[in-house]
GROMACS .gro file of C-alpha atoms in nm:
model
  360
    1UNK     CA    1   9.715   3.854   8.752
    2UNK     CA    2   9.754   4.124   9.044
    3UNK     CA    3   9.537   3.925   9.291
    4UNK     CA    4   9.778   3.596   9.239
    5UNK     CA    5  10.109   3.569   9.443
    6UNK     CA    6  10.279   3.602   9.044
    7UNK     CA    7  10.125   3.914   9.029
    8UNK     CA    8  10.268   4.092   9.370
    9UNK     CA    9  10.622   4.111   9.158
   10UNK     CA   10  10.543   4.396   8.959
   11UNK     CA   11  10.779   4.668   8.796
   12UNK     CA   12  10.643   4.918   9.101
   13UNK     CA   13  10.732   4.656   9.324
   14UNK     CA   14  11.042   4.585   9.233
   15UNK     CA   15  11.144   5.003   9.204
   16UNK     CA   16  11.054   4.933   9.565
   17UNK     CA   17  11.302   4.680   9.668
   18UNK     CA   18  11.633   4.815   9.467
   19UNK     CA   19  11.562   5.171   9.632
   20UNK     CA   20  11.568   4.974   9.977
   21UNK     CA   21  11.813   4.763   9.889
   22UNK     CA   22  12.064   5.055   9.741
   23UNK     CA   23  12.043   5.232  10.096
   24UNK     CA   24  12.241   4.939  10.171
   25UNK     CA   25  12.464   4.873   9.880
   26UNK     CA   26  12.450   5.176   9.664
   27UNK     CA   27  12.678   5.021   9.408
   28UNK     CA   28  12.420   4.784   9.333
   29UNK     CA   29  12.372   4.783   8.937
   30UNK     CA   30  11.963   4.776   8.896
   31UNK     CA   31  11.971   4.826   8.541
   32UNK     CA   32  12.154   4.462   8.525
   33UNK     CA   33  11.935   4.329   8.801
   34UNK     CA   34  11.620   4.442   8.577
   35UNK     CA   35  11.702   4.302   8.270
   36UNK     CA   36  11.839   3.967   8.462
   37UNK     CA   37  11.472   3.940   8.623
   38UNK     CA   38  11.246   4.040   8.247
   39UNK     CA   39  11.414   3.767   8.056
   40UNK     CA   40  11.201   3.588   7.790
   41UNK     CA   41  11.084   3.326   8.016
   42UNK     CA   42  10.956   3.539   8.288
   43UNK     CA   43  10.588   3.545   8.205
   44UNK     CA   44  10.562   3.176   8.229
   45UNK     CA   45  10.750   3.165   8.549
   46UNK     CA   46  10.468   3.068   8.859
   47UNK     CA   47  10.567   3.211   9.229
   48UNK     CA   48  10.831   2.969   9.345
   49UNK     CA   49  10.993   2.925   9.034
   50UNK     CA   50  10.997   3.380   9.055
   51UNK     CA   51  11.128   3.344   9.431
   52UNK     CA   52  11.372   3.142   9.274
   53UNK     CA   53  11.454   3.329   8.951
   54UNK     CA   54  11.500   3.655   9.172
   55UNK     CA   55  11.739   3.488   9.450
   56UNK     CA   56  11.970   3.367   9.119
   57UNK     CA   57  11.966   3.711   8.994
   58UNK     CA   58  12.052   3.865   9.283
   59UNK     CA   59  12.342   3.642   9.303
   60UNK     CA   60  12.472   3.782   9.023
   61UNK     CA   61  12.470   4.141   9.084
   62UNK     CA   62  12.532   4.114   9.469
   63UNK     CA   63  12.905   4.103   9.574
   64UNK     CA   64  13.052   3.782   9.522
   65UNK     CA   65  13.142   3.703   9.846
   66UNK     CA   66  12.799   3.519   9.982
   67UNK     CA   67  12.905   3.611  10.357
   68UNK     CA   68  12.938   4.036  10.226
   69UNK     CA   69  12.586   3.959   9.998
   70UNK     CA   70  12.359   3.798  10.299
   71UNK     CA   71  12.515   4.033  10.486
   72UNK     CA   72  12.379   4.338  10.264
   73UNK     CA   73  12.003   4.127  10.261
   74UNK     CA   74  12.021   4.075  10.673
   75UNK     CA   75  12.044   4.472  10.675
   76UNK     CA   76  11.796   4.567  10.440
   77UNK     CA   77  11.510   4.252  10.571
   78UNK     CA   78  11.277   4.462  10.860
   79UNK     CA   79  11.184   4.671  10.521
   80UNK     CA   80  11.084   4.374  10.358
   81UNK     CA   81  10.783   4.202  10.490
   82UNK     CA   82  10.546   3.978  10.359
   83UNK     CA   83  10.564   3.676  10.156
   84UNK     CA   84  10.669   3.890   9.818
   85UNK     CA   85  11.016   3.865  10.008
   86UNK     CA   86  11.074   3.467  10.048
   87UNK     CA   87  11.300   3.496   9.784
   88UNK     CA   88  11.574   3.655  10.081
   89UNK     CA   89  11.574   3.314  10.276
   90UNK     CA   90  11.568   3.080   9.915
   91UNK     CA   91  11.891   3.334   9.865
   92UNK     CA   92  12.053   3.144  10.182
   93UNK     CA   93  11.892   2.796  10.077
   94UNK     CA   94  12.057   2.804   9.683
   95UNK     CA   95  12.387   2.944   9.781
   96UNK     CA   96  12.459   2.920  10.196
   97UNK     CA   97  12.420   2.515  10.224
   98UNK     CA   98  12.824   2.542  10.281
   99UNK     CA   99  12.851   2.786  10.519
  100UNK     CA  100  12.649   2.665  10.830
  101UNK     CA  101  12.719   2.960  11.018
  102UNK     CA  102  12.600   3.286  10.824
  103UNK     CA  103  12.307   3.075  10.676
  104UNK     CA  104  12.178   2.951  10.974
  105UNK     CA  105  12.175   3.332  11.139
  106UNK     CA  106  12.046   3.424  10.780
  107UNK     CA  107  11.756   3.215  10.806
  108UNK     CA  108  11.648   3.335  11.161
  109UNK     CA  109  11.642   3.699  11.034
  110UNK     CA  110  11.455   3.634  10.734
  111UNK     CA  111  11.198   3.402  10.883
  112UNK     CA  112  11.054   3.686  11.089
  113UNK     CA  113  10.958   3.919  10.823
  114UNK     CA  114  10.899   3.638  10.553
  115UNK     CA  115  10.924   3.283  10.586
  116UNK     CA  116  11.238   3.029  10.601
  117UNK     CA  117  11.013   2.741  10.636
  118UNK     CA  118  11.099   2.638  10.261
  119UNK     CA  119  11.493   2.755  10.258
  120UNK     CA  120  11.541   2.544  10.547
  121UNK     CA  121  11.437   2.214  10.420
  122UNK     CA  122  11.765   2.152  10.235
  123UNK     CA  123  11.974   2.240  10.503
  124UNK     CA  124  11.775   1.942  10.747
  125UNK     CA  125  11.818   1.688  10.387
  126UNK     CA  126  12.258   1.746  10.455
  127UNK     CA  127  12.248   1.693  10.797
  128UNK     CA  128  11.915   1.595  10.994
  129UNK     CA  129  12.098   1.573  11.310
  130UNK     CA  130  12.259   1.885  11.315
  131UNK     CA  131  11.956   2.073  11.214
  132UNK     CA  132  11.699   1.898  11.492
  133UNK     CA  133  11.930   2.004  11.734
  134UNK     CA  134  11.907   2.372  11.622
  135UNK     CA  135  11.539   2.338  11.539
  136UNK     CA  136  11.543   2.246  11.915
  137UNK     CA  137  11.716   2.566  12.017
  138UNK     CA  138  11.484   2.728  11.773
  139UNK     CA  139  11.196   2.622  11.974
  140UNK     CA  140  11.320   2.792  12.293
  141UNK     CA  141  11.389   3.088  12.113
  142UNK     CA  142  11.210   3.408  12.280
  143UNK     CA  143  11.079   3.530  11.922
  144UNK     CA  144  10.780   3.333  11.818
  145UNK     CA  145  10.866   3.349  11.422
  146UNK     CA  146  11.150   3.152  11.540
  147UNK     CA  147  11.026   2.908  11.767
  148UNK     CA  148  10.762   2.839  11.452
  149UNK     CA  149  11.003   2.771  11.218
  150UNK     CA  150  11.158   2.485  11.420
  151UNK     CA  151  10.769   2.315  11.382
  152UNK     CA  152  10.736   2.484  11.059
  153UNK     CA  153  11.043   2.397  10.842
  154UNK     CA  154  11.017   2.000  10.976
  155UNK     CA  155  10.705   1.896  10.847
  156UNK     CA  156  10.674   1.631  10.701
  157UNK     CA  157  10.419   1.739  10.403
  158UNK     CA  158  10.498   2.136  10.404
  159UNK     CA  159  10.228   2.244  10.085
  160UNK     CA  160  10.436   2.409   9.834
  161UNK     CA  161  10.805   2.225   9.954
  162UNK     CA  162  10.955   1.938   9.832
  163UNK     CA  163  10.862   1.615  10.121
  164UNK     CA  164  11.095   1.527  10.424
  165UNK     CA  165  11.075   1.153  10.339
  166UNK     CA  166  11.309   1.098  10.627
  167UNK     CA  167  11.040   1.222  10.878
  168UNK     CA  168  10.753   1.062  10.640
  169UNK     CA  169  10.923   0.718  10.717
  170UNK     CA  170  11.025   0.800  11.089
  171UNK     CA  171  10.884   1.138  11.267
  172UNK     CA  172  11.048   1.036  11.627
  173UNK     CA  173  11.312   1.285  11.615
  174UNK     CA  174  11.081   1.565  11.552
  175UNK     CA  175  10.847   1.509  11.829
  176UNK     CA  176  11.108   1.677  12.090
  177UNK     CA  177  11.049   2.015  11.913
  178UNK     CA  178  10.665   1.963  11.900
  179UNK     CA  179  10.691   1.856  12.289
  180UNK     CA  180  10.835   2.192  12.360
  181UNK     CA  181  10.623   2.374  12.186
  182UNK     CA  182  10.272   2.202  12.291
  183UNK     CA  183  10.161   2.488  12.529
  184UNK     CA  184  10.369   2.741  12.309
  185UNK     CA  185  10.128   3.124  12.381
  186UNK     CA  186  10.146   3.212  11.998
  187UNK     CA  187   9.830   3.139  11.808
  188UNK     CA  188  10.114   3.126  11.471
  189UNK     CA  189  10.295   2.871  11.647
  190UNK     CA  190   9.991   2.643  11.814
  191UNK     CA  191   9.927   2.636  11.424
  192UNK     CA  192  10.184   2.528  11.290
  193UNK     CA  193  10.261   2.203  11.549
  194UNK     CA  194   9.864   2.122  11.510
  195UNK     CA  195   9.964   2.132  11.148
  196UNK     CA  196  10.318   1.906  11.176
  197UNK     CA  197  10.131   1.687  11.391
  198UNK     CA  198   9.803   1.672  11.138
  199UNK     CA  199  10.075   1.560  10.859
  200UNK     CA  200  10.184   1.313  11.059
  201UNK     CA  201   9.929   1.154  11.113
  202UNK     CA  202   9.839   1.077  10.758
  203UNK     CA  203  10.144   0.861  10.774
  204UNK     CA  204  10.133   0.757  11.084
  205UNK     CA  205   9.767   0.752  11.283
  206UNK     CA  206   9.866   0.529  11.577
  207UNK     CA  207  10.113   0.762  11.674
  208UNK     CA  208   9.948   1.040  11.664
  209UNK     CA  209   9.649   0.914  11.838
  210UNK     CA  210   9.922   0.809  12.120
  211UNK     CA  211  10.052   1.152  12.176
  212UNK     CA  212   9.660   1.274  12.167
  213UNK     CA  213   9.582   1.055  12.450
  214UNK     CA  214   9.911   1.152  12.665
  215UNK     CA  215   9.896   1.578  12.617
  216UNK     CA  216   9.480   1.551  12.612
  217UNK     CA  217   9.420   1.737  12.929
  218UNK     CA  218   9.771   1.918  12.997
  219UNK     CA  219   9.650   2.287  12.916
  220UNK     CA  220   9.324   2.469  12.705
  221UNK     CA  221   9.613   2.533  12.464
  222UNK     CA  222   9.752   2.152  12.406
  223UNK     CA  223   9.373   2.021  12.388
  224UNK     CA  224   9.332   2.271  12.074
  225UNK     CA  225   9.693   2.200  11.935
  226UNK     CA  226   9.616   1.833  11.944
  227UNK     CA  227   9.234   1.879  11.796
  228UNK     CA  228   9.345   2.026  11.543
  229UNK     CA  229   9.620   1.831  11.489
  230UNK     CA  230   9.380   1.510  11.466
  231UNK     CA  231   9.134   1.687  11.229
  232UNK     CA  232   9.201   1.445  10.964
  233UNK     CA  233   9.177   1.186  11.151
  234UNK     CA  234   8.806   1.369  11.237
  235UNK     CA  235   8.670   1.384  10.928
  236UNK     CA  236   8.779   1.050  10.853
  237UNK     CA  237   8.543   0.922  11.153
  238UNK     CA  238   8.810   0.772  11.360
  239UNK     CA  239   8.660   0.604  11.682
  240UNK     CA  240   8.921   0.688  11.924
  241UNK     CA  241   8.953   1.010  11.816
  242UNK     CA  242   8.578   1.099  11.832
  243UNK     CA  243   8.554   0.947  12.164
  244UNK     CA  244   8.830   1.124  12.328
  245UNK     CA  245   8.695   1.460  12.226
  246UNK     CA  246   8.322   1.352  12.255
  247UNK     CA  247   8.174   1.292  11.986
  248UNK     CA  248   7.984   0.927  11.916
  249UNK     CA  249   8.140   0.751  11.687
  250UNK     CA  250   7.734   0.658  11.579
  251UNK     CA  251   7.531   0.915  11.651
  252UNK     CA  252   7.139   0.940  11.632
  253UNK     CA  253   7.101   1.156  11.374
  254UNK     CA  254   6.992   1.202  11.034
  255UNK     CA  255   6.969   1.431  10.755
  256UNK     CA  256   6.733   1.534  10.511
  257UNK     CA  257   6.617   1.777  10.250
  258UNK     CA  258   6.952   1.846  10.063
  259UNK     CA  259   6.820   2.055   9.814
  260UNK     CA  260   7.057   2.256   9.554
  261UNK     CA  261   6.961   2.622   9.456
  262UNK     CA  262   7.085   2.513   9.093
  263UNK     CA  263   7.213   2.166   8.956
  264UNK     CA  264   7.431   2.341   8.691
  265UNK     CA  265   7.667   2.630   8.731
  266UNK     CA  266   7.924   2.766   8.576
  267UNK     CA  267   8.283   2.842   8.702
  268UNK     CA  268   8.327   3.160   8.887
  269UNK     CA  269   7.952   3.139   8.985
  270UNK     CA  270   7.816   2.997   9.342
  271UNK     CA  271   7.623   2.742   9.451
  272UNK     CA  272   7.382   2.745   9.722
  273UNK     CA  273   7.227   2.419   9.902
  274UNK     CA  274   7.029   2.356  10.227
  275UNK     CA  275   7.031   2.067  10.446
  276UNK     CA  276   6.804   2.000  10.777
  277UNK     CA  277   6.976   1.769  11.064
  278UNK     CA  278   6.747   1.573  11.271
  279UNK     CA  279   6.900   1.433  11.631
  280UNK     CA  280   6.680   1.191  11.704
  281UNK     CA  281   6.861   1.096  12.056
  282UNK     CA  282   6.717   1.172  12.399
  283UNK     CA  283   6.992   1.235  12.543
  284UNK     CA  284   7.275   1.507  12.435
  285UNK     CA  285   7.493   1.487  12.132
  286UNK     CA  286   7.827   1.659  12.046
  287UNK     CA  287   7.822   1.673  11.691
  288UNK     CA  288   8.078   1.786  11.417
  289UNK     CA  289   7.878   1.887  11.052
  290UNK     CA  290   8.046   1.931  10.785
  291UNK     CA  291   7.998   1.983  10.413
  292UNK     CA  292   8.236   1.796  10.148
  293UNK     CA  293   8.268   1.865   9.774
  294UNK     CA  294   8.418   1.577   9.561
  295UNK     CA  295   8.602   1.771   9.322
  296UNK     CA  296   8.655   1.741   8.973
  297UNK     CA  297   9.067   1.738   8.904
  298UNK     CA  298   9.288   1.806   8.561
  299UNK     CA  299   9.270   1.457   8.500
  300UNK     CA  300   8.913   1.381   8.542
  301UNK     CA  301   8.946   1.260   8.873
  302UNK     CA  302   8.761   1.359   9.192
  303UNK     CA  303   8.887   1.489   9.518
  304UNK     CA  304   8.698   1.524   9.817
  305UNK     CA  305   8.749   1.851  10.010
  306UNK     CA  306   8.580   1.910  10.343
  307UNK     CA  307   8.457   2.224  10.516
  308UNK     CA  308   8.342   2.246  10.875
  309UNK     CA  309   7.971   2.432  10.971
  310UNK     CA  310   7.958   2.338  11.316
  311UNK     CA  311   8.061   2.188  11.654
  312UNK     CA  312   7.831   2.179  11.922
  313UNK     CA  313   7.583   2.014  12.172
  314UNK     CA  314   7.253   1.894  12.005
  315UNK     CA  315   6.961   1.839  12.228
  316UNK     CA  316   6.691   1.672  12.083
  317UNK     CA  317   6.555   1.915  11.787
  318UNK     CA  318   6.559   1.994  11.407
  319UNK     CA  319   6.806   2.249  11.282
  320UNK     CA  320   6.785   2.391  10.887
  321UNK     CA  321   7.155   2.501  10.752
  322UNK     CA  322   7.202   2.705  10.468
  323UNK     CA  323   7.498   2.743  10.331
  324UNK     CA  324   7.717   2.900   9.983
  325UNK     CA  325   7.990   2.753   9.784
  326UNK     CA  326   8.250   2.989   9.562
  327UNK     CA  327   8.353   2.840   9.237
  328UNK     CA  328   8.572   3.092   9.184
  329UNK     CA  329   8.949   2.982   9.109
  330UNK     CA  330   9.169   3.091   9.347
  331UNK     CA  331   9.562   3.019   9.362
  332UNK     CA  332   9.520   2.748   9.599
  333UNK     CA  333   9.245   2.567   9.395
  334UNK     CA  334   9.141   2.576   9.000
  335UNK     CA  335   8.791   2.425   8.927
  336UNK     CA  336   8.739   2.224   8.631
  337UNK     CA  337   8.417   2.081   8.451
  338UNK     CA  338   8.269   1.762   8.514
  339UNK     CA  339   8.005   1.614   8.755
  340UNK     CA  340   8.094   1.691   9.135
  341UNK     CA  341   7.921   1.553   9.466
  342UNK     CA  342   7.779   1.764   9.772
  343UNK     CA  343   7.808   1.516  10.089
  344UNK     CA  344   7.676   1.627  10.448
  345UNK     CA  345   7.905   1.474  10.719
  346UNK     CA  346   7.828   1.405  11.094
  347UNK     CA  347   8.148   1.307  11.303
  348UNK     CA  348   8.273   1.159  10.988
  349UNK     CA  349   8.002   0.933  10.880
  350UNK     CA  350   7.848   1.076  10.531
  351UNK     CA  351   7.496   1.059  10.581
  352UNK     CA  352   7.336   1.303  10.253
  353UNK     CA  353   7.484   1.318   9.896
  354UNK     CA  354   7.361   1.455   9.582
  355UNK     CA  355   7.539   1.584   9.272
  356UNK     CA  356   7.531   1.879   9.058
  357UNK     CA  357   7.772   1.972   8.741
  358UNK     CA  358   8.026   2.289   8.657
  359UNK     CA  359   8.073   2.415   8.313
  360UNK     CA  360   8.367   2.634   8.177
   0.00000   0.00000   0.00000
């Protein structure tokens, strides 16, 4: 369990925090906090619903004023960095939504050395208006965690957070912040608006195709932000999105020899396939390969997943790929048994298949 997120809270680790956290508040009673956190349902508990269960307990043995308790937290958070510590800003999102003030200088602390991208979801779901216009501030802020939590804690489809249905149905009033932050320098923040806008579009294409067309051009930086902010759109072969970063929407190409190094495999084990493209054009061709697996789901269901190989100028010529797939579970993804599908992609037209099977 040590290499899944579950597994970062460990006794050592949290030794770790209540030594930092009594340099603060020395009067803080661990032996209550520990027994709070190793109730009889911990075990079973995944990350969030930890984050969670740890932000309640500390409730409890913090002071019982929440301004004195966040307080204590905002003191002790440059020691705690990494993603272990999200459950600092869920403190502010299960117990702050009343007090607009503290929270909101709560969650710009914590979001520098965690995250507040979750904790701030809730807070836009009271009062969208009010938060957009401090998401706006947000994105002129001088510290770059900052200015990506304004694109960060909007989107629509944040993995791991409940949805923003309000932005599902309308995104207009987040496009301001993403407008401000289109050219941002930080690589984390170019990220995360690529990503807002790539959520978006799976809602809404047209738009996002619009504001493609209107920032294409503007800087090196926008022209990557709104790439990958269209990948979806990409992969799914859309026309006007292939043509306005160059690729043919038909190009001359084909593939052949999809060969598997093994037809059945078990999980944990790898699979390794080869593939030869053939342009057959006499002229140059910007294509975009990819490889997809259709993957087999809980419920017997498939679900295509795509990963990218290459992007590039084609003259004329043959080119063998070779390539190696991990069926190894991971936290993001659990394989299951069943008959999956290997498909080569060219600028989103599927042009090779063949299937193999995993076994527990």
């Amino acid at each position: 369990m040590a290499d899944t997120f579950e597994g970062k809270y460990t006794t050592d680790f949290f030794h770790q925090f209540i030594n930092i956290l009594q340099g603060e508040y020395p009067a803080f009673d661990s032996h209550k906090f520990m027994n709070l956190i190793y109730d009889d349902e911990w075990e079973t508990k995944k990350f969030k619903q930890r984050i969670r269960h740890i932000s309640t307990s500390l409730r409890t043995t913090l002071p019982t004023s929440y301004r004195e308790a966040l307080s204590i937290l905002i003191q002790m958070a440059p020691k705690c960095k990494g993603v272990e510590y999200l459950f600092l800003p869920d403190f502010v999102e299960v117990n702050g939504l009343d007090d607009w003030q503290a929270s909101i200088h709560g969650l710009e602390v914590f979001t520098e050395f965690s995250s507040s991208e979750f904790a701030v979801r809730p807070f836009i779901v009271k009062d969208p208006q009010k938060m957009i216009d401090q998401m706006l501030e947000w994105a002129s802020h001088p510290n770059p965690h900052i200015r990506r939590l304004a694109s960060e804690g909007c989107r629509p489809r944040l993995p791991w957070a409940s949805a923003l249905e309000v932005y599902k149905l309308d995104p207009s009033p987040i496009l301001p912040i993403l407008n401000l932050l289109k050219q941002d320098p930080s690589v984390y923040v170019q990220k995360s608006v690529a990503n807002n806008l790539n959520e978006i579009s799976k809602d809404h294409p047209e738009l996002v195709k619009r504001l493609a067309r209107e920032w294409h051009g503007e800087s090196s930086i926008t022209d990557w932000i709104i790439k990958h902010g269209c990948r979806g759109l990409l992969r799914k072969g859309d026309a006007e999105v292939l043509f306005l970063f160059g690729f043919d929407s038909f190009p001359d190409v084909t593939v052949h020899e999809l060969t598997l190094g093994k037809e059945r495999l078990w999980i944990g084990q790898t699979l390794d396939f080869a593939f030869t493209v053939q342009t057959n054009s006499t002229t140059p061709q910007k294509l975009r390969i990819e490889y997809g697996i259709d993957f087999v789901k809980a419920n017997g269901a498939t679900s295509r997943k795509l990963f990218k190989i290459t992007e590039r100028i084609f003259e004329k010529e043959g080119h063998q790929y070779t390539r190696r797939h991990h069926f190894k579970d991971l936290t993001t993804r659990k394989h299951y048994p069943g008959q999956h599908k290997l498909a080569v992609i060219i600028n989103g037209k599927e042009l090779a298949t063949t299937e193999f099977c995993v076994e527990h």
